[in-house]
Amino acid sequence: KKSNRNLVKAHTHHTMLRKIAQTSVSRHAQMRNALANGSMRNFAAASTADDAKYQPPLKLFGTAARYASALYTASAKKSALAAVETEIKQIVSLANSDKKFKEFMEDPTMARKKKLAGLDEFCKGGKFSETTSNFIKVVGENGRLSELEKIAECFEELCMASRGEVKCVVTTAEPLDAAMLADVTDALKGHVPANSKVIVSTKVDPRIVGGMTVGIGEKYLDLSLLSKIKKVEHLIANPV
């Protein structure tokens, strides 16, 4: 009976999201063998604490996730999660706003020695913490600075999970007003672990036409009008 109630509850929340999406429609009509690299292994050595409290709260997969997990544990051991999270965001933000800095970060032809010297100077000038500085240099030494934004996203997800937060990315064709955002946030609570705090991030993408798409960690809900149009087009193009 309890299982049936949970299924009904989950279905109810999903239905709420679908209704909100429909309302919106009407309203808006490599890592070289990953951690085998010496420098990354050395960084991770400080990140493999025996104490479970230092381990990431989530198991994420992929190259970026491995780097993020190593950074999480190293930061947790020094009680510096919040500081490192802020610093990594600052670096990513700078790379996205400063074309020359981004080119420096992602230039694959630059000699490694020159790039590491530049990173060292950058970290000293920015007065970043030891953990952040060492990590950025390791990522640079491994030739993975072009993946820093993905690493930062994974790291943010781990930090949020440690605080009992779940980030949900809601994309709509037009901006949501306060009332609809509140409805979406409430509906999303049924899709995250109990007692979790839903942190909603909104994006606008006119290409979805109407409705919305929702990203919750690795889960993805496509309630957009565009997906419905594509289904109809497929049926028309492939009659039974």
C-alpha atoms as one frame of an Amber mdcrd trajectory, in Angstrom:
protein
   0.000   0.000   0.000   2.851   2.369   0.895   4.480   1.632  -2.461   1.237
   2.405  -4.248   0.920   5.698  -2.366   4.472   6.685  -3.384   3.708   5.878
  -7.009   0.539   7.942  -6.865   2.442  10.815  -5.216   5.191  10.757  -7.845
   2.592  10.635 -10.603   0.782  13.587  -9.030   3.917  15.762  -8.988   4.773
  14.809 -12.560   1.216  15.677 -13.561   1.616  19.050 -11.813   4.718  19.811
 -13.871   2.940  18.779 -17.047  -0.005  21.030 -16.215   2.328  23.928 -15.472
   4.100  23.328 -18.786   0.761  23.278 -20.570  -0.167  26.507 -18.796   3.105
  28.002 -20.013   2.233  26.992 -23.570  -1.084  28.684 -23.381   0.449  31.708
 -21.665   3.321  32.208 -24.024   1.377  30.433 -27.020  40.435  13.385 -21.571
  41.890  12.791 -18.979  44.764  10.657 -20.148  43.609   7.465 -18.480  41.889
   9.608 -15.887  43.657   9.558 -12.515  46.608   7.552 -13.824  48.424  10.810
 -14.540  51.053  11.420 -11.884  50.096  14.978 -10.966  46.400  14.172 -10.674
  47.236  11.088  -8.651  49.290  13.237  -6.267  46.411  15.698  -5.892  43.959
  12.842  -5.340  46.275  11.286  -2.768  45.315  14.111  -0.457  41.725  13.477
  -1.493  41.372   9.846  -0.463  40.712  10.255   3.223  39.816   7.163   5.206
  37.179   9.134   7.055  33.921   8.784   5.102  32.847  12.300   6.036  35.296
  13.670   3.469  33.908  11.643   0.589  31.539  13.222  -1.973  27.839  12.852
  -1.113  27.002  11.783  -4.671  28.486   9.302  -7.105  28.927  11.157 -10.374
  30.410   9.705 -13.536  32.700  10.948 -16.274  36.011  12.746 -16.516  34.741
  16.058 -15.118  33.096  14.231 -12.212  36.351  12.518 -11.272  38.166  15.819
 -11.052  35.256  17.368  -9.143  35.156  14.481  -6.673  38.894  14.779  -6.006
  38.499  18.524  -5.474  35.532  17.967  -3.145  37.442  15.623  -0.858  40.554
  17.795  -0.801  38.416  20.837   0.054  36.387  18.984   2.676  39.539  17.854
   4.458  40.511  21.494   4.891  36.973  22.654   5.721  37.168  24.879   2.663
  34.261  23.720   0.522  32.471  27.074   0.501  35.632  29.049  -0.246  36.766
  26.727  -3.039  33.268  26.627  -4.557  33.270  30.437  -4.725  36.770  30.609
  -6.187  36.111  28.003  -8.882  32.974  29.914  -9.904  34.986  33.128 -10.097
  37.557  31.538 -12.392  34.892  30.077 -14.691  33.047  33.389 -14.763  36.254
  35.201 -15.684  36.970  32.715 -18.475  33.474  33.250 -19.868  33.734  37.034
 -19.779  37.370  37.556 -20.789  38.122  36.309 -24.299  41.902  36.513 -23.929
  41.886  34.629 -20.642  39.653  31.932 -22.132  41.981  31.587 -25.117  44.927
  31.253 -22.751  43.112  28.600 -20.726  42.029  26.532 -23.728  44.977  26.988
 -26.117  46.209  23.418 -26.837  49.325  24.642 -28.657  50.830  26.576 -25.754
  53.863  24.941 -24.166  52.879  23.287 -20.904  55.696  24.964 -18.979  54.552
  28.391 -20.164  50.914  27.661 -19.330  51.755  26.410 -15.837  53.862  29.520
 -15.203  50.924  31.663 -16.318  48.521  29.756 -14.075  50.852  30.098 -11.122
  51.031  33.865 -11.628  47.256  34.048 -12.083  46.550  32.125  -8.864  48.983
  34.251  -6.864  47.498  37.439  -8.265  43.983  36.250  -7.474  45.038  35.228
  -3.951  43.201  31.943  -4.309  43.367  29.300  -1.612  46.067  26.652  -1.754
  43.516  23.972  -2.664  42.080  25.967  -5.574  45.506  27.018  -6.830  46.902
  23.485  -6.753  43.819  22.110  -8.435  43.840  24.637 -11.290  47.505  23.870
 -11.935  46.829  20.126 -11.946  43.980  20.559 -14.421  46.273  22.708 -16.550
  49.104  20.195 -16.354  46.729  17.483 -17.511  45.547  19.614 -20.433  41.941
  19.727 -19.214  41.337  23.440 -18.685  38.824  23.390 -21.540  36.678  21.161
 -19.296  36.896  23.423 -16.259  33.308  24.646 -16.620  31.991  21.059 -16.607
  34.182  20.262 -13.621  32.824  23.342 -11.840  29.234  22.244 -12.521  29.906
  18.796 -11.059  31.676  20.339  -8.060  28.739  22.678  -7.469  26.355  19.713
  -7.574  28.444  17.892  -4.947  28.624  20.965  -2.705  24.881  21.514  -2.994
  24.195  17.876  -2.126  26.339  18.265   0.997  23.980  21.077   2.057  20.858
  19.067   1.264  20.173  21.113  -1.866  19.157  19.892  -5.318  19.628  22.114
  -8.348  16.860  22.031 -10.915  17.292  23.776 -14.258  14.001  24.872 -15.801
  14.039  26.060 -19.409  11.063  27.887 -20.918  10.382  29.740 -24.161   9.715
  32.946 -22.242  10.614  34.053 -18.694   8.498  32.639 -15.879   6.646  35.095
 -13.681   6.873  34.813  -9.888   3.633  32.859  -9.529   4.514  30.247 -12.120
   8.047  29.906 -10.736   6.563  29.199  -7.314   4.261  26.544  -8.836   7.178
  24.895 -10.640   9.333  24.898  -7.506   6.535  23.312  -5.497   5.927  20.630
  -8.143   9.641  19.800  -8.326   9.699  18.849  -4.650   8.098  15.557  -5.613
  11.081  14.711  -7.822  13.859  15.155  -5.257  14.762  13.249  -2.067  12.648
  13.999   0.994  13.748  17.018   3.051  15.867  18.353   0.183  15.825  22.037
  -0.667  14.989  22.716  -4.299  17.182  25.391  -5.899  15.652  26.399  -9.217
  17.751  27.899 -11.972  15.808  29.255 -14.949  16.823  29.614 -18.574  15.023
  31.029 -21.600  15.218  29.270 -24.946  12.674  30.400 -27.578  13.475  27.300
 -29.639  11.329  25.078 -27.401   8.302  27.167 -28.563   6.355  26.666 -25.328
   6.067  24.473 -22.262   9.323  23.645 -20.493  12.186  21.241 -20.011  13.420
  20.336 -16.536  16.839  19.034 -15.584  17.192  17.508 -12.105  20.679  16.126
 -11.739  20.878  13.356 -14.318  17.097  13.272 -14.766  15.544  15.151 -17.664
  11.870  15.905 -18.278  10.874  17.244 -21.681   7.489  18.917 -21.435   8.131
  21.342 -24.266   5.802  22.114 -27.132   8.719  21.498 -29.495   8.964  17.846
 -28.460   5.229  17.423 -29.046   5.537  19.009 -32.493   8.408  16.652 -33.346
   6.334  13.654 -32.277   3.491  14.757 -34.532   5.922  15.335 -37.419   7.346
  11.880 -36.892   3.880  10.312 -36.969   3.056  12.191 -40.158   6.341  11.208
 -41.780   6.018   7.581 -40.689   2.375   6.540 -41.091   1.427   3.118 -39.834
